[in-house]
């Protein structure tokens, strides 16, 4: 350190001090900054989190908190409070804005500058941007017309309704924005993080479309001001001499041509550099403020000296003041009566005896004052005057003579209504003038204190603009003549902008100011919309939009700008500001509606993380704002509202099925949790009624060493049974200890639900004993009233093999446990032969063998299977077994009637069984018992067991009587190793194992001379006879459902149970053994 200090500081300072002492100070400061820069890295902020589980791969020092040794082993994952607070103080996760992008572009190739700390306050960061975005084209071009058409009362109601909606939305938005940091994306970020990616993506795209169409509306307003009020001669399609539809078409074509040119120019400006837009923003804001101040100044001036804007009226029809200078038919000049230019417009010559238009001849010319002044009163414009397209704008109170059945001529000389007007249309046109309230929240990353500035600035801006709009309605109605107000394009006042006639000192103040303000608003829309789309694309929730997340090297959204320009062009091709405004009203209203919904949901759920600093909110206000937004959508245009909701619904479903899964802690998850808790509490009130019973299935699967499901067809069968829309829990057991095998358990949970795409829940139990683990799954699966009532488990196919010696014991215990728990049990045998979800049976039968009544499970399961596309074309057959004293004919009739009342279509057949026990049954039972006894008495080695099995096999293949039928197939022939499973080293049904010396020839001879147990003999007889009948009737069936008998209550004979099941199902391809849960699951009543 002394050497470094000498080389870098002391020696250079000696040389520099000789020239100037201040040079030494400057050198030292520069050196310190450079050293700090080297120590802190490259200066680029990296996204990191100071919270739990954040790891630093380059950690090069140990924790030095010696007094915290108790926690030192956990400090890798759980930081100390001091470290956490230090990290939080420096934590930044704000993306670069447009300003930083432009700085990055200007400094390309050099070291990037660190992002400067935000410095804007409430005035510059929120209030003025909101003011600039809210006040715009509608105020200058349509506000006076709206007052004239709707009247002061209805216009005031419209303004009050729309401003109330935005104020309530601003309150909700302030609550959300002050509940944490809101990065770029504004409303999209707030909605998506509050209502989830589905709602956020749908509303975000709708808000993007609204912002894009707003750009089209501003450009159309800019072109309208240019072609109508500034340079009408610039029109490409001339309108001179055209009337009606031709003049309208020419105007629309002019709007399309110039709109496309202006859009292209603006897109190039945005593409070249956003800094130009940012630098001009202050100019555009100044234009808006100056224009509004000029209007208020003009209103005050009208109280003392109203401006001279005469309006010429023929009869009661307002004339277009164009082509004449005097509002009179004739004038006196040098003691002579001379016709005027107005005369020549309606007559064929300038002479007094010329042929003139009949309406011109029959009515007088009247000149009225267009701006009577604020002292003239408001009563004349108090009520509305809605008109049809093409109707004359008439002065109320003036007499007019119209010849009956006369066809109007020279209509281009009169001021006409260009569209049919009505109240709801006025709402749709006006609402865009109150949008723009989210300009402050979009800049939250650039504010000194966003949680303070956003609520204050936004609410003050809305209050200011609401006062301006409401006062404008009253002042316009007081100062301006009604015919001028209803004149949309100012044709009656020599082509002046109507609101400009009020301005002081000149109408050009308003014309120029509104022109530049609309240009600025259009540029800002083209700047903001691509960034909003880029934020959505980078979130990755909409897969097909990911390409728009890319851009230039500095992050500028080039592809998003291109798409925005194309969509904006579609709005410009509409070419009518009055038709574009309702479209963007829909999208903005939908966005505002979901902002209110997000606040209401978060407030009602009372989630622990909902702690906004803005306290002046309530869920009732949010709900009222949401209701107003929804009402305004349908008031503006019900078909536009349906289309907008359809677009949002399609995007929602697309994100739900194809989008990326995001967990943002949104309110919809919280709402789902609350609804689930409420539903579970209601389910606890009692068991479900039989009519509501459906299989809630616990699927027990096994996994291999690589944690893959060994029986995927079992999950396919589960999917096919889900027509009942019940609960599905996929459970598996892993052997080991939880602390050591926890990662394998998590991996198993992921793979369980990936297999066959089962919709449900998974549960993995880790235990040192597989039997106990399965028992825990059966006992603890589900939650509250939402528990499984059915267990689905595979038949242990390798139960005869020595290496799988415990499987049959576990299976029998599972059967006993499900019976004790009153749960149904489904056991598919030969599960690998069952169809997958992609297969289809074009024909075949599902056979049900109804031996004993199990509550109706055997009837319900085929019905559920046939709802799935795999089994849909299979027909159902029901077989039942008649005893000797049963009337089989009557049984068939009764069963047919029962199925009719159950509304189940199935063929019915009653079969009868032979009651005599055959010699083969006798031998089969005897052989089974001999194996059991041998392995119980003798402690065999593996070689001795194989020899004993061969001895038993030889005896079974040489029956003592010719009447013995042939032995069954090899796989059911000698379940020899099954008996090995019953033997233990020191326990055999409570008796000590016999010594090896007990294996004498006499003992073996006694075993072969023993007689079979009568109970086992009867069971074997039932199994064989049933199997014969089932194979005969159902061998070709696609699926056989069969009552599953229970294991014996006496555990000493349980080793024979598996053999009985094998004999019962021998020769059948697909068998589903069904054991009811001890309650009725199907009913004939409605």
mmCIF file with all atom_site columns, N, CA and C in Angstrom, residues 121-143:
data_model
loop_
_atom_site.group_PDB
_atom_site.id
_atom_site.type_symbol
_atom_site.label_atom_id
_atom_site.label_alt_id
_atom_site.label_comp_id
_atom_site.label_asym_id
_atom_site.label_entity_id
_atom_site.label_seq_id
_atom_site.pdbx_PDB_ins_code
_atom_site.Cartn_x
_atom_site.Cartn_y
_atom_site.Cartn_z
_atom_site.occupancy
_atom_site.B_iso_or_equiv
_atom_site.pdbx_formal_charge
_atom_site.auth_seq_id
_atom_site.auth_comp_id
_atom_site.auth_asym_id
_atom_site.auth_atom_id
_atom_site.pdbx_PDB_model_num
ATOM 1  N N  . UNK A 1 121 ? -39.772 14.945 -10.129 1.00 0.00 ? 121 UNK A N  1
ATOM 2  C CA . UNK A 1 121 ? -40.728 15.036 -9.045  1.00 0.00 ? 121 UNK A CA 1
ATOM 3  C C  . UNK A 1 121 ? -42.152 14.857 -9.544  1.00 0.00 ? 121 UNK A C  1
ATOM 4  N N  . UNK A 1 122 ? -43.096 15.285 -8.717  1.00 0.00 ? 122 UNK A N  1
ATOM 5  C CA . UNK A 1 122 ? -44.514 15.094 -9.046  1.00 0.00 ? 122 UNK A CA 1
ATOM 6  C C  . UNK A 1 122 ? -44.925 15.945 -10.231 1.00 0.00 ? 122 UNK A C  1
ATOM 7  N N  . UNK A 1 123 ? -44.449 17.199 -10.293 1.00 0.00 ? 123 UNK A N  1
ATOM 8  C CA . UNK A 1 123 ? -44.884 18.105 -11.348 1.00 0.00 ? 123 UNK A CA 1
ATOM 9  C C  . UNK A 1 123 ? -44.405 17.660 -12.721 1.00 0.00 ? 123 UNK A C  1
ATOM 10 N N  . UNK A 1 124 ? -43.092 17.488 -12.858 1.00 0.00 ? 124 UNK A N  1
ATOM 11 C CA . UNK A 1 124 ? -42.538 17.151 -14.171 1.00 0.00 ? 124 UNK A CA 1
ATOM 12 C C  . UNK A 1 124 ? -42.690 15.670 -14.511 1.00 0.00 ? 124 UNK A C  1
ATOM 13 N N  . UNK A 1 125 ? -42.729 14.834 -13.512 1.00 0.00 ? 125 UNK A N  1
ATOM 14 C CA . UNK A 1 125 ? -42.760 13.402 -13.789 1.00 0.00 ? 125 UNK A CA 1
ATOM 15 C C  . UNK A 1 125 ? -44.138 12.817 -13.961 1.00 0.00 ? 125 UNK A C  1
ATOM 16 N N  . UNK A 1 126 ? -45.161 13.405 -13.334 1.00 0.00 ? 126 UNK A N  1
ATOM 17 C CA . UNK A 1 126 ? -46.496 12.823 -13.385 1.00 0.00 ? 126 UNK A CA 1
ATOM 18 C C  . UNK A 1 126 ? -47.544 13.835 -13.855 1.00 0.00 ? 126 UNK A C  1
ATOM 19 N N  . UNK A 1 127 ? -47.596 14.995 -13.197 1.00 0.00 ? 127 UNK A N  1
ATOM 20 C CA . UNK A 1 127 ? -48.701 15.928 -13.439 1.00 0.00 ? 127 UNK A CA 1
ATOM 21 C C  . UNK A 1 127 ? -48.718 16.420 -14.889 1.00 0.00 ? 127 UNK A C  1
ATOM 22 N N  . UNK A 1 128 ? -47.609 16.992 -15.351 1.00 0.00 ? 128 UNK A N  1
ATOM 23 C CA . UNK A 1 128 ? -47.584 17.547 -16.706 1.00 0.00 ? 128 UNK A CA 1
ATOM 24 C C  . UNK A 1 128 ? -47.701 16.472 -17.792 1.00 0.00 ? 128 UNK A C  1
ATOM 25 N N  . UNK A 1 129 ? -47.026 15.301 -17.686 1.00 0.00 ? 129 UNK A N  1
ATOM 26 C CA . UNK A 1 129 ? -47.259 14.255 -18.698 1.00 0.00 ? 129 UNK A CA 1
ATOM 27 C C  . UNK A 1 129 ? -48.718 13.791 -18.762 1.00 0.00 ? 129 UNK A C  1
ATOM 28 N N  . UNK A 1 130 ? -49.352 13.633 -17.612 1.00 0.00 ? 130 UNK A N  1
ATOM 29 C CA . UNK A 1 130 ? -50.770 13.247 -17.630 1.00 0.00 ? 130 UNK A CA 1
ATOM 30 C C  . UNK A 1 130 ? -51.612 14.341 -18.256 1.00 0.00 ? 130 UNK A C  1
ATOM 31 N N  . UNK A 1 131 ? -51.305 15.600 -17.927 1.00 0.00 ? 131 UNK A N  1
ATOM 32 C CA . UNK A 1 131 ? -52.053 16.712 -18.494 1.00 0.00 ? 131 UNK A CA 1
ATOM 33 C C  . UNK A 1 131 ? -51.925 16.727 -20.017 1.00 0.00 ? 131 UNK A C  1
ATOM 34 N N  . UNK A 1 132 ? -50.709 16.498 -20.500 1.00 0.00 ? 132 UNK A N  1
ATOM 35 C CA . UNK A 1 132 ? -50.484 16.522 -21.939 1.00 0.00 ? 132 UNK A CA 1
ATOM 36 C C  . UNK A 1 132 ? -51.196 15.372 -22.642 1.00 0.00 ? 132 UNK A C  1
ATOM 37 N N  . UNK A 1 133 ? -51.225 14.196 -22.004 1.00 0.00 ? 133 UNK A N  1
ATOM 38 C CA . UNK A 1 133 ? -51.870 13.046 -22.637 1.00 0.00 ? 133 UNK A CA 1
ATOM 39 C C  . UNK A 1 133 ? -53.383 13.114 -22.580 1.00 0.00 ? 133 UNK A C  1
ATOM 40 N N  . UNK A 1 134 ? -53.936 13.752 -21.554 1.00 0.00 ? 134 UNK A N  1
ATOM 41 C CA . UNK A 1 134 ? -55.389 13.805 -21.428 1.00 0.00 ? 134 UNK A CA 1
ATOM 42 C C  . UNK A 1 134 ? -55.976 14.867 -22.356 1.00 0.00 ? 134 UNK A C  1
ATOM 43 N N  . UNK A 1 135 ? -55.409 16.067 -22.329 1.00 0.00 ? 135 UNK A N  1
ATOM 44 C CA . UNK A 1 135 ? -55.914 17.148 -23.181 1.00 0.00 ? 135 UNK A CA 1
ATOM 45 C C  . UNK A 1 135 ? -55.397 16.938 -24.597 1.00 0.00 ? 135 UNK A C  1
ATOM 46 N N  . UNK A 1 136 ? -56.314 16.857 -25.550 1.00 0.00 ? 136 UNK A N  1
ATOM 47 C CA . UNK A 1 136 ? -55.842 16.559 -26.898 1.00 0.00 ? 136 UNK A CA 1
ATOM 48 C C  . UNK A 1 136 ? -56.843 16.886 -27.977 1.00 0.00 ? 136 UNK A C  1
ATOM 49 N N  . UNK A 1 137 ? -56.842 16.024 -28.967 1.00 0.00 ? 137 UNK A N  1
ATOM 50 C CA . UNK A 1 137 ? -57.514 16.307 -30.227 1.00 0.00 ? 137 UNK A CA 1
ATOM 51 C C  . UNK A 1 137 ? -59.027 16.444 -30.066 1.00 0.00 ? 137 UNK A C  1
ATOM 52 N N  . UNK A 1 138 ? -59.636 15.665 -29.188 1.00 0.00 ? 138 UNK A N  1
ATOM 53 C CA . UNK A 1 138 ? -61.092 15.721 -29.052 1.00 0.00 ? 138 UNK A CA 1
ATOM 54 C C  . UNK A 1 138 ? -61.526 17.080 -28.504 1.00 0.00 ? 138 UNK A C  1
ATOM 55 N N  . UNK A 1 139 ? -60.765 17.638 -27.580 1.00 0.00 ? 139 UNK A N  1
ATOM 56 C CA . UNK A 1 139 ? -61.108 18.942 -27.024 1.00 0.00 ? 139 UNK A CA 1
ATOM 57 C C  . UNK A 1 139 ? -61.125 20.009 -28.109 1.00 0.00 ? 139 UNK A C  1
ATOM 58 N N  . UNK A 1 140 ? -60.166 19.958 -29.010 1.00 0.00 ? 140 UNK A N  1
ATOM 59 C CA . UNK A 1 140 ? -60.051 21.013 -30.018 1.00 0.00 ? 140 UNK A CA 1
ATOM 60 C C  . UNK A 1 140 ? -60.985 20.800 -31.203 1.00 0.00 ? 140 UNK A C  1
ATOM 61 N N  . UNK A 1 141 ? -61.238 19.559 -31.571 1.00 0.00 ? 141 UNK A N  1
ATOM 62 C CA . UNK A 1 141 ? -61.981 19.297 -32.808 1.00 0.00 ? 141 UNK A CA 1
ATOM 63 C C  . UNK A 1 141 ? -63.432 18.870 -32.603 1.00 0.00 ? 141 UNK A C  1
ATOM 64 N N  . UNK A 1 142 ? -63.773 18.297 -31.452 1.00 0.00 ? 142 UNK A N  1
ATOM 65 C CA . UNK A 1 142 ? -65.119 17.736 -31.319 1.00 0.00 ? 142 UNK A CA 1
ATOM 66 C C  . UNK A 1 142 ? -65.882 18.233 -30.092 1.00 0.00 ? 142 UNK A C  1
ATOM 67 N N  . UNK A 1 143 ? -65.245 18.941 -29.199 1.00 0.00 ? 143 UNK A N  1
ATOM 68 C CA . UNK A 1 143 ? -65.923 19.332 -27.958 1.00 0.00 ? 143 UNK A CA 1
ATOM 69 C C  . UNK A 1 143 ? -67.077 20.289 -28.233 1.00 0.00 ? 143 UNK A C  1
#
